[in-house]
Amino acid sequence: PSPPTIRLEGRHYPIDEWTNLPSHISSALPRKLHLQPSHPLSITRRLIESRFPEPAYQYHNDLSPIVTVHQNFDSLGFPIDHPGRSRTDTYYINKDTVLRTHTSAHQADTFRTGKSDGFLISADVYRRDAIDRSHYPVFHQMEGARMWSRGECEAKGGVAAVIREEMDRMPKHGIDEPLRVRWVEAYFPFTSPSWELEVYWQGNWLELLGCGVVQQSLPKNAGVPDKIGWAFGVGLERVAMLLFGIPDIRLFWSLDKRFLQQFKEGRISRFVPFSKYPPCYKDIAFWLPSSSNSTNAAAAGGAGRVPFHENDMMEIVRNVAGDLAEDVKLIDEFTHPKTGRKSLCFRINYRSLERTLTNDEVNSLQQMVKNVLVEEFGAEVRE
Ligand code: PHE
């Protein structure tokens, strides 16, 4: 018998014990929101592209999201035990193939084969992550990169000055009040030094972009060892939320005309909320089986029961409730002093952006979440 496969973008991929790709994720692959001309993500992409013009920057907007572990991690020098590699954080198609977690997955290839010194890559990226108004397991990034000769860098006051100057072109204004932004030093396995630009939004500092000087191995492998390379990766949703005043990341996926018809190619306009529907908070508390008493990220391959991770809860809720889940928070964590068993309590906020949910509907979603916890994770629900 032929081994089981999964079909994505018209190709069959063998699956194995690393596979963790749920249907609510694979169904997002064909959407390509950054290429829909009057979608706010495409408008945002075009605006940033206009600030980093061709031919100095060459644009790539339809690279496949299916990449090798080598492209996504190894080519960038991610250590073997980096938490980003774990199945709790990354969607694996099989042990060698993932959905890219960032557009940096294409850096090495593009530096090597690119026809110009600079490029912009816009694409959908995939990460297992929290559920709230600024996090969604599929989002869009734009990678920008360029190589400079040492002379060019020195003339401009060094590579850090070049980066600051280039990053000043990035749109970072809000539609409402002037935004508070700040630069912070950061760490990425593939750049040094590295920085992040953060913006204050709805009471929290959010990462807008990361950037830094790329490892010398990249220009070297591209056959230009004397050049210096720098790169940035910006979250298109984050920029679009500021530019258009979009308050919830799920809206980008809406097929509701009241959302889509508000936007026109080439125009930044304020998002007009169509209505605010009531939230519905539901708590769920459960005991974990004694063998899975950790919520730490663990690079967990192979068979056997793996520790329950907070992102597992996020996946269950997204798979059951889709975009009806607005946020999910761990509100209590408790280890029984005698048995050592662990109990978790999550608060789920169900709210549709498009209509009022009925009690029955929410109760049945909540019941399905409980069923998955019991059947697939061996949890014992505490009533
Ligand atoms: N790929 C990084 C991320 O997703 C962002 C980044 C891109 C950082 C390029 C530095 C240089 O967080």
CSV table of C-alpha atoms and ligand atoms in Angstrom, one decimal:
chain,number,residue,atom,x,y,z
A,1,PRO,CA,0.0,0.0,0.0
A,2,SER,CA,1.3,3.5,-0.8
A,3,PRO,CA,2.1,5.6,2.2
A,4,PRO,CA,-0.5,8.3,3.3
A,5,THR,CA,-0.1,11.7,1.6
A,6,ILE,CA,-1.5,15.1,1.9
A,7,ARG,CA,-2.4,17.1,-1.2
A,8,LEU,CA,-1.4,20.8,-1.2
A,9,GLU,CA,-1.2,23.2,-4.2
A,10,GLY,CA,-1.7,20.3,-6.6
A,11,ARG,CA,1.1,18.1,-5.2
A,12,HIS,CA,1.1,15.1,-2.9
A,13,TYR,CA,3.4,15.1,0.1
A,14,PRO,CA,4.0,12.0,2.3
A,15,ILE,CA,2.9,12.5,5.9
A,16,ASP,CA,4.7,11.2,8.9
A,17,GLU,CA,4.8,11.5,12.7
A,18,TRP,CA,5.8,15.2,12.3
A,19,THR,CA,2.6,16.2,10.3
A,20,ASN,CA,0.5,18.6,12.3
A,21,LEU,CA,-1.3,20.6,9.6
A,22,PRO,CA,-5.0,21.1,10.4
A,23,SER,CA,-7.6,21.7,7.7
A,24,HIS,CA,-8.3,25.3,8.9
A,25,ILE,CA,-4.8,26.1,7.9
A,26,SER,CA,-4.4,24.2,4.7
A,27,SER,CA,-7.6,25.9,3.5
A,28,ALA,CA,-6.0,29.3,3.8
A,29,LEU,CA,-3.2,28.5,1.2
A,30,PRO,CA,-5.3,29.5,-1.8
A,31,ARG,CA,-6.5,32.8,-0.4
A,32,LYS,CA,-3.4,34.9,-1.3
A,33,LEU,CA,-4.9,38.0,0.3
A,34,HIS,CA,-1.7,40.1,-0.4
A,35,LEU,CA,-2.5,39.7,-4.1
A,36,GLN,CA,-6.2,40.7,-4.1
A,37,PRO,CA,-6.0,44.3,-5.6
A,38,SER,CA,-8.5,46.1,-3.4
A,39,HIS,CA,-7.7,44.1,-0.2
A,40,PRO,CA,-6.1,46.3,2.5
A,41,LEU,CA,-3.1,43.9,2.7
A,42,SER,CA,-2.4,44.3,-1.0
A,43,ILE,CA,-2.9,48.1,-0.8
A,44,THR,CA,-0.4,48.1,2.1
A,45,ARG,CA,2.1,45.9,0.1
A,46,ARG,CA,1.9,48.3,-2.9
A,47,LEU,CA,2.4,51.3,-0.6
A,48,ILE,CA,5.6,49.8,0.9
A,49,GLU,CA,6.8,48.7,-2.5
A,50,SER,CA,6.5,52.2,-3.8
A,51,ARG,CA,9.0,53.3,-1.1
A,52,PHE,CA,11.5,50.7,-2.1
A,53,PRO,CA,11.3,51.0,-5.9
A,54,GLU,CA,12.5,48.8,-8.7
A,55,PRO,CA,15.1,48.2,-10.1
A,56,ALA,CA,17.1,48.6,-6.9
A,57,TYR,CA,14.6,46.2,-5.3
A,58,GLN,CA,13.2,43.3,-7.3
A,59,TYR,CA,9.7,42.1,-6.2
A,60,HIS,CA,8.7,38.5,-5.6
A,61,ASN,CA,5.0,38.0,-4.6
A,62,ASP,CA,4.1,34.4,-5.4
A,63,LEU,CA,6.7,32.1,-3.9
A,64,SER,CA,5.1,28.9,-2.6
A,65,PRO,CA,4.5,28.8,1.2
A,66,ILE,CA,5.7,25.1,1.2
A,67,VAL,CA,9.4,25.2,2.0
A,68,THR,CA,12.0,22.8,3.3
A,69,VAL,CA,13.2,22.8,6.9
A,70,HIS,CA,16.6,23.7,5.4
A,71,GLN,CA,15.2,26.9,3.8
A,72,ASN,CA,13.1,28.0,6.8
A,73,PHE,CA,15.7,27.2,9.5
A,74,ASP,CA,19.1,25.7,8.5
A,75,SER,CA,20.0,28.2,5.8
A,76,LEU,CA,19.5,30.9,8.4
A,77,GLY,CA,21.7,29.3,11.1
A,78,PHE,CA,18.8,28.4,13.5
A,79,PRO,CA,20.4,26.2,16.2
A,80,ILE,CA,19.0,22.7,16.2
A,81,ASP,CA,17.2,23.2,19.5
A,82,HIS,CA,15.7,26.6,18.6
A,83,PRO,CA,12.1,26.6,20.0
A,84,GLY,CA,10.8,27.9,16.6
A,85,ARG,CA,11.6,24.5,15.1
A,86,SER,CA,9.2,22.6,17.4
A,87,ARG,CA,5.9,21.1,16.4
A,88,THR,CA,4.2,23.3,19.0
A,89,ASP,CA,5.3,26.4,17.0
A,90,THR,CA,5.5,25.4,13.4
A,91,TYR,CA,3.2,23.6,10.9
A,92,TYR,CA,5.0,20.5,9.6
A,93,ILE,CA,3.8,18.8,6.4
A,94,ASN,CA,6.4,16.1,7.2
A,95,LYS,CA,9.7,16.0,8.9
A,96,ASP,CA,11.5,17.8,6.0
A,97,THR,CA,8.8,20.2,4.9
A,98,VAL,CA,7.0,23.0,6.6
A,99,LEU,CA,4.8,25.9,5.9
A,100,ARG,CA,7.2,28.8,6.0
A,101,THR,CA,7.1,30.6,9.4
A,102,HIS,CA,8.7,33.8,7.9
A,103,THR,CA,9.6,35.3,4.6
A,104,SER,CA,13.3,35.0,5.6
A,105,ALA,CA,13.0,31.4,4.4
A,106,HIS,CA,13.7,32.8,0.9
A,107,GLN,CA,16.6,35.0,1.9
A,108,ALA,CA,19.5,32.7,1.0
A,109,ASP,CA,18.0,31.6,-2.3
A,110,THR,CA,17.0,35.1,-3.4
A,111,PHE,CA,20.4,36.6,-2.5
A,112,ARG,CA,22.0,33.8,-4.5
A,113,THR,CA,19.8,33.9,-7.6
A,114,GLY,CA,18.5,37.4,-7.6
A,115,LYS,CA,19.2,39.6,-10.5
A,116,SER,CA,19.6,42.8,-8.5
A,117,ASP,CA,21.3,43.7,-5.2
A,118,GLY,CA,17.9,44.1,-3.5
A,119,PHE,CA,14.6,42.4,-3.2
A,120,LEU,CA,11.2,42.5,-1.6
A,121,ILE,CA,9.3,39.3,-0.9
A,122,SER,CA,5.6,39.5,0.1
A,123,ALA,CA,4.0,36.3,1.2
A,124,ASP,CA,1.7,34.4,3.6
A,125,VAL,CA,3.4,32.9,6.6
A,126,TYR,CA,2.2,30.4,9.1
A,127,ARG,CA,2.7,30.0,12.9
A,128,ARG,CA,1.0,28.2,15.7
A,129,ASP,CA,0.4,31.0,18.1
A,130,ALA,CA,-1.9,32.7,20.6
A,131,ILE,CA,-5.5,33.8,19.7
A,132,ASP,CA,-6.3,37.4,20.2
A,133,ARG,CA,-7.0,40.5,18.1
A,134,SER,CA,-3.5,40.9,16.8
A,135,HIS,CA,-2.5,37.2,16.4
A,136,TYR,CA,-3.7,34.8,13.7
A,137,PRO,CA,-2.0,31.6,12.6
A,138,VAL,CA,-1.7,32.8,9.1
A,139,PHE,CA,-0.4,36.3,8.4
A,140,HIS,CA,1.6,38.2,5.8
A,141,GLN,CA,5.1,39.5,5.8
A,142,MET,CA,7.3,41.5,3.5
A,143,GLU,CA,11.0,40.7,3.5
A,144,GLY,CA,13.2,43.4,2.2
A,145,ALA,CA,16.9,43.0,1.7
A,146,ARG,CA,19.8,44.7,-0.1
A,147,MET,CA,23.5,44.3,-0.4
A,148,TRP,CA,25.8,47.3,-0.4
A,149,SER,CA,29.5,47.6,-1.1
A,150,ARG,CA,31.7,48.5,1.8
A,151,GLY,CA,32.4,51.9,0.2
A,152,GLU,CA,28.7,52.7,-0.1
A,153,CYS,CA,28.2,51.8,3.6
A,154,GLU,CA,31.1,53.8,4.8
A,155,ALA,CA,30.0,56.9,2.8
A,156,LYS,CA,26.7,56.8,4.6
A,157,GLY,CA,28.2,56.5,8.1
A,158,GLY,CA,28.2,52.7,8.4
A,159,VAL,CA,25.7,49.9,7.9
A,160,ALA,CA,23.6,50.8,11.0
A,161,ALA,CA,23.0,54.3,9.6
A,162,VAL,CA,22.1,52.8,6.2
A,163,ILE,CA,19.5,50.6,7.9
A,164,ARG,CA,18.0,53.4,9.9
A,165,GLU,CA,17.8,55.6,6.8
A,166,GLU,CA,16.2,52.8,4.7
A,167,MET,CA,13.7,52.0,7.5
A,168,ASP,CA,12.6,55.6,7.7
A,169,ARG,CA,10.8,55.0,4.4
A,170,MET,CA,8.5,52.5,6.1
A,171,PRO,CA,5.0,53.8,6.6
A,172,LYS,CA,4.5,53.9,10.3
A,173,HIS,CA,1.7,56.4,10.9
A,174,GLY,CA,-1.7,55.6,12.2
A,175,ILE,CA,-5.0,56.9,10.8
A,176,ASP,CA,-6.0,58.3,14.2
A,177,GLU,CA,-3.5,59.8,16.6
A,178,PRO,CA,0.2,60.1,16.0
A,179,LEU,CA,1.7,56.7,16.9
A,180,ARG,CA,4.3,56.0,19.5
A,181,VAL,CA,7.1,53.9,18.0
A,182,ARG,CA,10.4,52.8,19.5
A,183,TRP,CA,13.5,50.9,18.4
A,184,VAL,CA,14.7,48.1,20.6
A,185,GLU,CA,17.7,45.8,20.3
A,186,ALA,CA,16.7,42.4,19.2
A,187,TYR,CA,18.0,38.9,18.5
A,188,PHE,CA,17.5,36.9,15.4
A,189,PRO,CA,19.7,33.8,14.6
A,190,PHE,CA,20.5,35.2,11.1
A,191,THR,CA,21.3,38.9,11.7
A,192,SER,CA,23.7,40.8,13.9
A,193,PRO,CA,23.3,43.4,15.1
A,194,SER,CA,19.5,43.2,15.1
A,195,TRP,CA,16.7,45.6,15.9
A,196,GLU,CA,13.0,45.6,16.2
A,197,LEU,CA,10.6,48.5,15.6
A,198,GLU,CA,7.7,48.4,18.0
A,199,VAL,CA,4.5,50.4,18.0
A,200,TYR,CA,2.0,51.1,20.8
A,201,TRP,CA,-1.4,49.8,19.9
A,202,GLN,CA,-4.5,49.1,22.1
A,203,GLY,CA,-2.4,49.3,25.3
A,204,ASN,CA,0.5,47.0,24.2
A,205,TRP,CA,3.8,47.3,22.4
A,206,LEU,CA,3.6,45.3,19.2
A,207,GLU,CA,6.5,44.2,17.0
A,208,LEU,CA,6.1,45.9,13.6
A,209,LEU,CA,9.3,44.8,12.0
A,210,GLY,CA,12.6,43.1,12.7
A,211,CYS,CA,15.8,44.0,10.8
A,212,GLY,CA,19.6,43.6,11.0
A,213,VAL,CA,22.8,42.9,9.2
A,214,VAL,CA,22.8,39.5,7.6
A,215,GLN,CA,25.5,36.9,8.2
A,216,GLN,CA,28.4,37.2,5.9
A,217,SER,CA,27.8,33.7,4.6
A,218,LEU,CA,24.8,35.0,2.6
A,219,PRO,CA,26.7,37.5,0.4
A,220,LYS,CA,29.5,34.9,0.3
A,221,ASN,CA,27.2,32.2,-1.1
A,222,ALA,CA,25.8,34.7,-3.5
A,223,GLY,CA,29.3,35.2,-4.9
A,224,VAL,CA,29.8,38.7,-3.6
A,225,PRO,CA,31.8,38.2,-0.4
A,226,ASP,CA,32.9,41.8,-0.2
A,227,LYS,CA,29.4,43.2,0.1
A,228,ILE,CA,27.4,43.8,3.3
A,229,GLY,CA,23.8,42.7,3.4
A,230,TRP,CA,20.9,43.9,5.5
A,231,ALA,CA,17.4,42.7,5.7
A,232,PHE,CA,14.0,43.5,7.3
A,233,GLY,CA,10.8,41.6,7.8
A,234,VAL,CA,7.6,43.6,8.4
A,235,GLY,CA,4.2,42.3,9.3
A,236,LEU,CA,1.7,43.5,6.7
A,237,GLU,CA,-1.3,43.0,8.9
A,238,ARG,CA,0.2,45.2,11.7
A,239,VAL,CA,1.0,48.0,9.2
A,240,ALA,CA,-2.5,47.7,7.7
A,241,MET,CA,-4.2,47.8,11.1
A,242,LEU,CA,-2.5,51.1,11.8
A,243,LEU,CA,-3.0,52.6,8.3
A,244,PHE,CA,-6.7,51.7,8.0
A,245,GLY,CA,-7.7,51.6,11.7
A,246,ILE,CA,-8.6,47.9,11.5
A,247,PRO,CA,-9.2,46.7,15.1
A,248,ASP,CA,-9.1,42.9,14.7
A,249,ILE,CA,-6.8,40.7,12.6
A,250,ARG,CA,-9.6,38.3,11.7
A,251,LEU,CA,-11.3,41.0,9.6
A,252,PHE,CA,-8.6,40.5,6.9
A,253,TRP,CA,-10.1,37.1,6.2
A,254,SER,CA,-13.7,38.3,6.1
A,255,LEU,CA,-15.7,37.6,3.0
A,256,ASP,CA,-18.4,40.0,4.2
A,257,LYS,CA,-19.1,42.7,1.6
A,258,ARG,CA,-19.4,45.2,4.4
A,259,PHE,CA,-15.7,44.7,4.9
A,260,LEU,CA,-14.4,44.1,1.4
A,261,GLN,CA,-16.4,46.9,-0.4
A,262,GLN,CA,-14.9,49.6,1.9
A,263,PHE,CA,-11.5,49.4,0.2
A,264,LYS,CA,-10.2,50.5,-3.2
A,265,GLU,CA,-6.9,49.8,-4.9
A,266,GLY,CA,-4.3,52.5,-4.2
A,267,ARG,CA,-6.4,54.3,-1.5
A,268,ILE,CA,-5.9,54.4,2.3
A,269,SER,CA,-9.3,54.9,4.0
A,270,ARG,CA,-10.5,54.6,7.5
A,271,PHE,CA,-12.2,51.3,8.3
A,272,VAL,CA,-15.8,51.9,9.3
A,273,PRO,CA,-16.9,49.2,11.8
A,274,PHE,CA,-20.2,47.7,10.6
A,275,SER,CA,-21.4,46.8,14.0
A,276,LYS,CA,-20.1,45.5,17.3
A,277,TYR,CA,-21.7,42.2,18.3
A,278,PRO,CA,-21.7,41.0,21.9
A,279,PRO,CA,-18.8,38.9,23.2
A,280,CYS,CA,-19.5,35.6,25.0
A,281,TYR,CA,-17.0,34.4,27.6
A,282,LYS,CA,-16.8,30.8,28.5
A,283,ASP,CA,-14.3,29.2,30.9
A,284,ILE,CA,-13.0,25.7,30.6
A,285,ALA,CA,-11.0,23.9,33.3
A,286,PHE,CA,-9.4,20.5,33.0
A,287,TRP,CA,-6.9,18.1,34.4
A,288,LEU,CA,-4.1,16.9,32.2
A,289,PRO,CA,-3.2,13.3,32.2
A,290,SER,CA,-0.2,12.8,34.6
A,291,SER,CA,2.2,12.1,31.7
A,292,SER,CA,1.6,15.5,30.0
A,293,ASN,CA,2.2,17.9,32.8
A,294,SER,CA,4.1,20.6,31.1
A,295,THR,CA,3.2,23.7,29.0
A,296,ASN,CA,6.8,24.4,28.0
A,297,ALA,CA,7.7,24.4,24.4
A,298,ALA,CA,9.6,21.2,23.8
A,299,ALA,CA,11.1,20.1,20.5
A,300,ALA,CA,8.9,17.1,20.4
A,301,GLY,CA,9.3,14.6,17.6
A,302,GLY,CA,8.6,11.0,17.5
A,303,ALA,CA,5.9,8.9,19.1
A,304,GLY,CA,4.5,8.9,22.6
A,305,ARG,CA,2.4,11.5,24.4
A,306,VAL,CA,3.9,14.9,24.2
A,307,PRO,CA,3.4,17.6,26.8
A,308,PHE,CA,0.3,19.8,26.4
A,309,HIS,CA,1.3,23.2,25.0
A,310,GLU,CA,-0.8,26.4,25.2
A,311,ASN,CA,-0.7,26.5,21.4
A,312,ASP,CA,-2.4,23.1,21.4
A,313,MET,CA,-5.4,24.8,23.0
A,314,MET,CA,-5.2,27.6,20.4
A,315,GLU,CA,-5.3,25.0,17.6
A,316,ILE,CA,-8.3,23.1,19.1
A,317,VAL,CA,-10.3,26.3,19.5
A,318,ARG,CA,-9.4,27.6,16.0
A,319,ASN,CA,-10.3,24.2,14.5
A,320,VAL,CA,-13.6,24.1,16.2
A,321,ALA,CA,-14.7,27.7,16.2
A,322,GLY,CA,-12.7,29.2,13.4
A,323,ASP,CA,-13.0,33.0,13.3
A,324,LEU,CA,-15.7,32.9,15.9
A,325,ALA,CA,-13.0,32.8,18.6
A,326,GLU,CA,-11.8,36.3,19.4
A,327,ASP,CA,-9.3,35.5,22.1
A,328,VAL,CA,-8.2,32.7,24.3
A,329,LYS,CA,-6.4,33.2,27.6
A,330,LEU,CA,-4.9,30.9,30.1
A,331,ILE,CA,-6.4,32.3,33.4
A,332,ASP,CA,-5.4,29.7,35.9
A,333,GLU,CA,-2.8,27.0,36.2
A,334,PHE,CA,-2.5,24.7,39.2
A,335,THR,CA,-0.6,21.6,40.2
A,336,HIS,CA,-2.1,19.3,42.8
A,337,PRO,CA,0.3,19.1,45.7
A,338,LYS,CA,-0.2,15.4,46.3
A,339,THR,CA,-0.9,13.9,42.9
A,340,GLY,CA,1.3,16.3,40.9
A,341,ARG,CA,-1.4,16.5,38.3
A,342,LYS,CA,-1.8,19.7,36.6
A,343,SER,CA,-5.0,21.7,36.0
A,344,LEU,CA,-5.5,24.4,33.4
A,345,CYS,CA,-8.3,26.9,33.0
A,346,PHE,CA,-8.8,28.9,29.8
A,347,ARG,CA,-11.2,31.7,29.1
A,348,ILE,CA,-12.5,31.7,25.6
A,349,ASN,CA,-14.2,34.8,24.1
A,350,TYR,CA,-16.5,33.8,21.3
A,351,ARG,CA,-17.6,36.7,19.2
A,352,SER,CA,-18.5,37.0,15.5
A,353,LEU,CA,-17.5,40.1,13.6
A,354,GLU,CA,-20.5,39.7,11.4
A,355,ARG,CA,-23.5,38.7,13.5
A,356,THR,CA,-24.8,37.9,17.0
A,357,LEU,CA,-24.1,34.3,18.1
A,358,THR,CA,-26.9,32.3,19.7
A,359,ASN,CA,-26.4,30.7,23.1
A,360,ASP,CA,-27.0,27.3,21.6
A,361,GLU,CA,-24.4,27.8,19.0
A,362,VAL,CA,-21.7,28.9,21.6
A,363,ASN,CA,-22.6,26.1,24.0
A,364,SER,CA,-22.2,23.5,21.2
A,365,LEU,CA,-18.8,25.0,20.2
A,366,GLN,CA,-17.7,24.9,23.8
A,367,GLN,CA,-18.9,21.3,24.1
A,368,MET,CA,-16.9,20.3,21.0
A,369,VAL,CA,-13.7,21.9,22.5
A,370,LYS,CA,-14.2,19.8,25.6
A,371,ASN,CA,-14.7,16.7,23.5
A,372,VAL,CA,-11.4,17.2,21.7
A,373,LEU,CA,-9.6,17.8,24.9
A,374,VAL,CA,-11.0,14.6,26.4
A,375,GLU,CA,-10.7,12.4,23.3
A,376,GLU,CA,-7.4,13.6,21.8
A,377,PHE,CA,-5.5,14.8,24.9
A,378,GLY,CA,-6.8,12.5,27.6
A,379,ALA,CA,-8.0,15.5,29.6
A,380,GLU,CA,-10.5,15.3,32.4
A,381,VAL,CA,-12.9,18.3,32.3
A,382,ARG,CA,-13.6,19.9,35.7
A,383,GLU,CA,-17.2,20.9,36.0
B,1,PHE,N1,12.1,36.8,10.0
B,1,PHE,C1,12.1,37.6,11.2
B,1,PHE,C2,10.7,37.3,11.9
B,1,PHE,O1,9.8,36.8,11.3
B,1,PHE,C3,12.1,39.1,10.9
B,1,PHE,C4,13.4,39.6,10.3
B,1,PHE,C5,13.6,39.6,8.9
B,1,PHE,C6,14.5,39.9,11.1
B,1,PHE,C7,14.8,40.0,8.4
B,1,PHE,C8,15.7,40.3,10.6
B,1,PHE,C9,15.8,40.4,9.3
B,1,PHE,O2,10.5,37.6,13.1
